[in-house]
PDB file of C-alpha atoms in Angstrom:
ATOM      1  CA  MET A   1      55.931  41.872  37.877  1.00  0.00           C
ATOM      2  CA  ASN A   2      56.026  40.732  34.265  1.00  0.00           C
ATOM      3  CA  LYS A   3      59.246  40.522  32.231  1.00  0.00           C
ATOM      4  CA  LEU A   4      58.622  43.711  30.230  1.00  0.00           C
ATOM      5  CA  ALA A   5      57.931  45.725  33.373  1.00  0.00           C
ATOM      6  CA  ARG A   6      61.108  44.342  34.970  1.00  0.00           C
ATOM      7  CA  LEU A   7      63.110  45.225  31.864  1.00  0.00           C
ATOM      8  CA  ILE A   8      61.735  48.786  31.792  1.00  0.00           C
ATOM      9  CA  TYR A   9      62.359  49.183  35.521  1.00  0.00           C
ATOM     10  CA  GLY A  10      65.912  47.833  35.124  1.00  0.00           C
ATOM     11  CA  LEU A  11      66.680  50.191  32.243  1.00  0.00           C
ATOM     12  CA  THR A  12      65.231  53.155  34.122  1.00  0.00           C
ATOM     13  CA  ALA A  13      67.294  52.335  37.191  1.00  0.00           C
ATOM     14  CA  SER A  14      70.459  52.059  35.056  1.00  0.00           C
ATOM     15  CA  PHE A  15      69.926  55.421  33.389  1.00  0.00           C
ATOM     16  CA  VAL A  16      69.372  57.269  36.652  1.00  0.00           C
ATOM     17  CA  PHE A  17      73.013  56.773  37.632  1.00  0.00           C
ATOM     18  CA  LEU A  18      74.537  57.999  34.350  1.00  0.00           C
ATOM     19  CA  PRO A  19      75.729  61.592  33.989  1.00  0.00           C
ATOM     20  CA  LEU A  20      73.317  63.811  32.087  1.00  0.00           C
ATOM     21  CA  ASN A  21      75.970  64.994  29.643  1.00  0.00           C
ATOM     22  CA  SER A  22      76.259  61.419  28.296  1.00  0.00           C
ATOM     23  CA  PHE A  23      72.842  61.846  26.732  1.00  0.00           C
ATOM     24  CA  ALA A  24      73.583  65.267  25.353  1.00  0.00           C
ATOM     25  CA  ILE A  25      76.687  64.464  23.336  1.00  0.00           C
ATOM     26  CA  GLY A  26      75.368  61.275  21.698  1.00  0.00           C
ATOM     27  CA  ASN A  27      77.608  58.731  23.414  1.00  0.00           C
ATOM     28  CA  PHE A  28      76.519  55.123  23.451  1.00  0.00           C
ATOM     29  CA  LEU A  29      75.199  53.867  26.715  1.00  0.00           C
ATOM     30  CA  GLU A  30      75.960  50.452  28.084  1.00  0.00           C
ATOM     31  CA  VAL A  31      73.195  48.342  29.527  1.00  0.00           C
ATOM     32  CA  GLN A  32      74.142  45.122  31.267  1.00  0.00           C
ATOM     33  CA  PHE A  33      71.670  42.278  31.646  1.00  0.00           C
ATOM     34  CA  SER A  34      72.087  39.211  33.798  1.00  0.00           C
ATOM     35  CA  GLY A  35      69.952  36.301  34.827  1.00  0.00           C
ATOM     36  CA  GLU A  36      69.808  32.586  35.384  1.00  0.00           C
ATOM     37  CA  LEU A  37      68.176  29.937  33.218  1.00  0.00           C
ATOM     38  CA  LEU A  38      66.232  27.252  35.038  1.00  0.00           C
ATOM     39  CA  SER A  39      64.374  24.365  33.516  1.00  0.00           C
ATOM     40  CA  THR A  40      61.635  24.748  36.108  1.00  0.00           C
ATOM     41  CA  GLN A  41      60.872  26.025  39.579  1.00  0.00           C
ATOM     42  CA  CYS A  42      58.948  22.837  40.397  1.00  0.00           C
ATOM     43  CA  GLN A  43      60.260  20.648  43.202  1.00  0.00           C
ATOM     44  CA  VAL A  44      59.358  17.230  44.517  1.00  0.00           C
ATOM     45  CA  SER A  45      57.498  17.858  47.781  1.00  0.00           C
ATOM     46  CA  ALA A  46      59.149  16.974  51.081  1.00  0.00           C
ATOM     47  CA  THR A  47      56.472  14.336  51.753  1.00  0.00           C
ATOM     48  CA  SER A  48      57.437  12.515  48.542  1.00  0.00           C
ATOM     49  CA  ILE A  49      61.157  12.327  49.289  1.00  0.00           C
ATOM     50  CA  ASN A  50      62.116   8.996  50.867  1.00  0.00           C
ATOM     51  CA  LYS A  51      58.465   7.989  50.750  1.00  0.00           C
ATOM     52  CA  LYS A  52      57.422   4.803  52.541  1.00  0.00           C
ATOM     53  CA  ILE A  53      54.397   2.858  51.320  1.00  0.00           C
ATOM     54  CA  THR A  54      52.948   0.298  53.725  1.00  0.00           C
ATOM     55  CA  LEU A  55      51.096  -2.632  52.190  1.00  0.00           C
ATOM     56  CA  GLN A  56      48.670  -3.918  54.797  1.00  0.00           C
ATOM     57  CA  ASN A  57      46.334  -6.875  55.253  1.00  0.00           C
ATOM     58  CA  ILE A  58      47.854  -8.986  52.510  1.00  0.00           C
ATOM     59  CA  ARG A  59      47.337 -12.687  53.079  1.00  0.00           C
ATOM     60  CA  TRP A  60      49.986 -15.028  51.691  1.00  0.00           C
ATOM     61  CA  GLN A  61      47.295 -17.622  50.876  1.00  0.00           C
ATOM     62  CA  TYR A  62      45.474 -15.083  48.689  1.00  0.00           C
ATOM     63  CA  ILE A  63      48.706 -14.227  46.848  1.00  0.00           C
ATOM     64  CA  ASN A  64      49.430 -17.902  46.193  1.00  0.00           C
ATOM     65  CA  GLU A  65      45.878 -18.615  44.988  1.00  0.00           C
ATOM     66  CA  HIS A  66      45.361 -15.486  42.863  1.00  0.00           C
ATOM     67  CA  GLY A  67      48.925 -14.602  41.889  1.00  0.00           C
ATOM     68  CA  SER A  68      48.852 -11.018  43.142  1.00  0.00           C
ATOM     69  CA  SER A  69      47.214  -8.596  45.549  1.00  0.00           C
ATOM     70  CA  ALA A  70      45.016  -5.620  44.836  1.00  0.00           C
ATOM     71  CA  ILE A  71      46.821  -2.405  43.919  1.00  0.00           C
ATOM     72  CA  THR A  72      47.690  -0.062  46.776  1.00  0.00           C
ATOM     73  CA  PRO A  73      47.599   3.512  45.435  1.00  0.00           C
ATOM     74  CA  PHE A  74      50.201   6.129  46.316  1.00  0.00           C
ATOM     75  CA  THR A  75      51.106   9.581  45.049  1.00  0.00           C
ATOM     76  CA  ILE A  76      54.220  11.599  44.330  1.00  0.00           C
ATOM     77  CA  GLU A  77      53.728  15.348  44.671  1.00  0.00           C
ATOM     78  CA  ILE A  78      55.444  18.309  43.081  1.00  0.00           C
ATOM     79  CA  GLU A  79      55.144  21.843  44.395  1.00  0.00           C
ATOM     80  CA  LYS A  80      56.367  25.428  44.020  1.00  0.00           C
ATOM     81  CA  CYS A  81      55.789  25.511  40.269  1.00  0.00           C
ATOM     82  CA  VAL A  82      55.460  28.958  38.679  1.00  0.00           C
ATOM     83  CA  GLN A  83      53.426  30.313  35.771  1.00  0.00           C
ATOM     84  CA  SER A  84      56.183  29.553  33.232  1.00  0.00           C
ATOM     85  CA  ASP A  85      56.077  25.867  34.289  1.00  0.00           C
ATOM     86  CA  LEU A  86      52.406  25.447  33.312  1.00  0.00           C
ATOM     87  CA  ASN A  87      51.778  22.771  30.685  1.00  0.00           C
ATOM     88  CA  LYS A  88      55.334  21.429  30.832  1.00  0.00           C
ATOM     89  CA  ILE A  89      55.367  17.670  30.406  1.00  0.00           C
ATOM     90  CA  VAL A  90      56.366  15.804  33.562  1.00  0.00           C
ATOM     91  CA  LYS A  91      58.433  12.645  33.122  1.00  0.00           C
ATOM     92  CA  PHE A  92      59.377  10.094  35.759  1.00  0.00           C
ATOM     93  CA  THR A  93      62.259   7.646  35.426  1.00  0.00           C
ATOM     94  CA  TRP A  94      62.069   4.730  37.870  1.00  0.00           C
ATOM     95  CA  GLU A  95      65.277   2.838  38.673  1.00  0.00           C
ATOM     96  CA  SER A  96      66.301  -0.247  40.613  1.00  0.00           C
ATOM     97  CA  SER A  97      69.119  -2.754  40.409  1.00  0.00           C
ATOM     98  CA  ASN A  98      66.820  -5.418  41.904  1.00  0.00           C
ATOM     99  CA  LEU A  99      64.472  -6.213  39.028  1.00  0.00           C
ATOM    100  CA  VAL A 100      63.253  -9.537  37.705  1.00  0.00           C
ATOM    101  CA  THR A 101      61.473  -9.970  34.369  1.00  0.00           C
ATOM    102  CA  ILE A 102      58.413 -12.199  34.121  1.00  0.00           C
ATOM    103  CA  GLY A 103      56.835 -12.239  30.677  1.00  0.00           C
ATOM    104  CA  ASN A 104      57.009  -8.666  29.394  1.00  0.00           C
ATOM    105  CA  ASP A 105      56.859  -7.034  32.827  1.00  0.00           C
ATOM    106  CA  LYS A 106      59.561  -6.167  35.334  1.00  0.00           C
ATOM    107  CA  PHE A 107      59.049  -6.594  39.058  1.00  0.00           C
ATOM    108  CA  LEU A 108      60.960  -5.301  42.039  1.00  0.00           C
ATOM    109  CA  LYS A 109      62.640  -8.021  44.110  1.00  0.00           C
ATOM    110  CA  THR A 110      62.097  -7.722  47.840  1.00  0.00           C
ATOM    111  CA  GLN A 111      64.247  -8.497  50.838  1.00  0.00           C
ATOM    112  CA  GLY A 112      62.860 -10.720  53.558  1.00  0.00           C
ATOM    113  CA  PRO A 113      61.615 -14.288  53.956  1.00  0.00           C
ATOM    114  CA  SER A 114      58.340 -13.922  51.989  1.00  0.00           C
ATOM    115  CA  GLY A 115      59.972 -14.100  48.551  1.00  0.00           C
ATOM    116  CA  VAL A 116      57.323 -11.837  47.000  1.00  0.00           C
ATOM    117  CA  LEU A 117      57.851  -9.385  44.166  1.00  0.00           C
ATOM    118  CA  LEU A 118      56.414  -5.874  43.828  1.00  0.00           C
ATOM    119  CA  GLY A 119      54.710  -4.606  40.702  1.00  0.00           C
ATOM    120  CA  LEU A 120      54.560  -0.839  40.171  1.00  0.00           C
ATOM    121  CA  VAL A 121      51.929   0.788  37.972  1.00  0.00           C
ATOM    122  CA  ASP A 122      51.113   4.283  36.760  1.00  0.00           C
ATOM    123  CA  GLY A 123      47.877   6.170  37.413  1.00  0.00           C
ATOM    124  CA  ASP A 124      46.130   4.164  34.670  1.00  0.00           C
ATOM    125  CA  GLU A 125      47.254   0.932  36.362  1.00  0.00           C
ATOM    126  CA  LEU A 126      49.638   0.112  33.515  1.00  0.00           C
ATOM    127  CA  PRO A 127      53.032  -1.395  34.414  1.00  0.00           C
ATOM    128  CA  LEU A 128      55.854   1.103  34.791  1.00  0.00           C
ATOM    129  CA  THR A 129      58.625   1.150  32.241  1.00  0.00           C
ATOM    130  CA  TRP A 130      61.836   0.903  34.242  1.00  0.00           C
ATOM    131  CA  SER A 131      65.036   2.863  33.494  1.00  0.00           C
ATOM    132  CA  GLN A 132      63.295   4.983  30.871  1.00  0.00           C
ATOM    133  CA  ALA A 133      61.572   8.370  31.158  1.00  0.00           C
ATOM    134  CA  MET A 134      57.768   7.989  31.140  1.00  0.00           C
ATOM    135  CA  LYS A 135      55.395  10.876  30.471  1.00  0.00           C
ATOM    136  CA  ILE A 136      53.139  11.069  33.517  1.00  0.00           C
ATOM    137  CA  GLY A 137      51.244  14.314  32.953  1.00  0.00           C
ATOM    138  CA  LYS A 138      51.589  18.074  32.689  1.00  0.00           C
ATOM    139  CA  VAL A 139      52.184  20.802  35.232  1.00  0.00           C
ATOM    140  CA  THR A 140      48.707  22.184  35.957  1.00  0.00           C
ATOM    141  CA  THR A 141      49.131  23.923  39.318  1.00  0.00           C
ATOM    142  CA  VAL A 142      51.018  27.089  40.221  1.00  0.00           C
ATOM    143  CA  LYS A 143      52.374  27.480  43.783  1.00  0.00           C
ATOM    144  CA  GLY A 144      50.200  24.657  45.154  1.00  0.00           C
ATOM    145  CA  GLU A 145      50.855  20.951  45.243  1.00  0.00           C
ATOM    146  CA  GLN A 146      50.140  18.640  42.305  1.00  0.00           C
ATOM    147  CA  GLN A 147      49.850  14.881  42.695  1.00  0.00           C
ATOM    148  CA  PHE A 148      50.783  12.115  40.288  1.00  0.00           C
ATOM    149  CA  ASN A 149      49.163   8.758  40.934  1.00  0.00           C
ATOM    150  CA  PHE A 150      50.934   5.418  41.059  1.00  0.00           C
ATOM    151  CA  GLY A 151      50.244   2.043  42.576  1.00  0.00           C
ATOM    152  CA  VAL A 152      52.046  -1.001  43.917  1.00  0.00           C
ATOM    153  CA  TYR A 153      50.950  -4.590  44.327  1.00  0.00           C
ATOM    154  CA  VAL A 154      52.424  -7.797  45.714  1.00  0.00           C
ATOM    155  CA  ARG A 155      53.025 -10.709  43.357  1.00  0.00           C
ATOM    156  CA  LYS A 156      54.069 -14.247  44.124  1.00  0.00           C
ATOM    157  CA  PRO A 157      57.534 -15.301  42.941  1.00  0.00           C
ATOM    158  CA  ALA A 158      58.023 -16.614  39.400  1.00  0.00           C
ATOM    159  CA  VAL A 159      58.767 -20.044  40.830  1.00  0.00           C
ATOM    160  CA  GLY A 160      57.234 -21.360  44.040  1.00  0.00           C
ATOM    161  CA  ASP A 161      54.867 -19.749  46.494  1.00  0.00           C
ATOM    162  CA  ALA A 162      54.926 -16.670  48.677  1.00  0.00           C
ATOM    163  CA  LYS A 163      55.754 -17.361  52.305  1.00  0.00           C
ATOM    164  CA  VAL A 164      54.591 -15.722  55.499  1.00  0.00           C
ATOM    165  CA  GLY A 165      56.956 -12.961  56.575  1.00  0.00           C
ATOM    166  CA  GLU A 166      57.988  -9.377  56.151  1.00  0.00           C
ATOM    167  CA  PHE A 167      59.339  -7.854  52.972  1.00  0.00           C
ATOM    168  CA  THR A 168      60.821  -4.573  51.808  1.00  0.00           C
ATOM    169  CA  GLY A 169      61.692  -3.246  48.384  1.00  0.00           C
ATOM    170  CA  THR A 170      63.336  -0.024  47.297  1.00  0.00           C
ATOM    171  CA  ALA A 171      63.225   1.907  44.041  1.00  0.00           C
ATOM    172  CA  THR A 172      64.356   5.397  43.101  1.00  0.00           C
ATOM    173  CA  PHE A 173      62.840   7.909  40.714  1.00  0.00           C
ATOM    174  CA  LYS A 174      63.923  11.020  38.879  1.00  0.00           C
ATOM    175  CA  VAL A 175      61.592  13.793  37.695  1.00  0.00           C
ATOM    176  CA  GLU A 176      62.159  15.774  34.493  1.00  0.00           C
ATOM    177  CA  TYR A 177      60.195  18.605  32.907  1.00  0.00           C
ATOM    178  CA  GLU A 178      59.960  19.261  29.187  1.00  0.00           C
TER     179      GLU A 178
END
């Protein structure tokens, strides 16, 4: 039901309960409105919360010879957007306290014996800007799920070589709508 129809329905419902003589003698009528302001109905989908990305078949020799692996794509989904959310700009802010800067780019430090770093990129394969809101796209889907593309790759350490072994890295993100 659109806003005007809801307003008309609400006013009609309010008037039904007033005594008829209130209309006849010219008294003012009181109409009370209430609501809640939300920035958006959109939510990060359950599959994107605490997401785990597995990087497979990465050879340490390849990393040491070429400097980094191929990009492994992943997505973050939003859902439950409504008509009023359409065309809102979606911004992601990526955060981590475990970053190292090499040149102009920041990489995520990992835990584990390999010593590798992780590079995160946006859907255009450009490095993420950390700790700052980045425009990622617009809301284009109502009620369904909308995906935003990202990628991650393994990079050898700034000094020395990558070693055989497991690694993990963790980052957080925040989504904003404008």
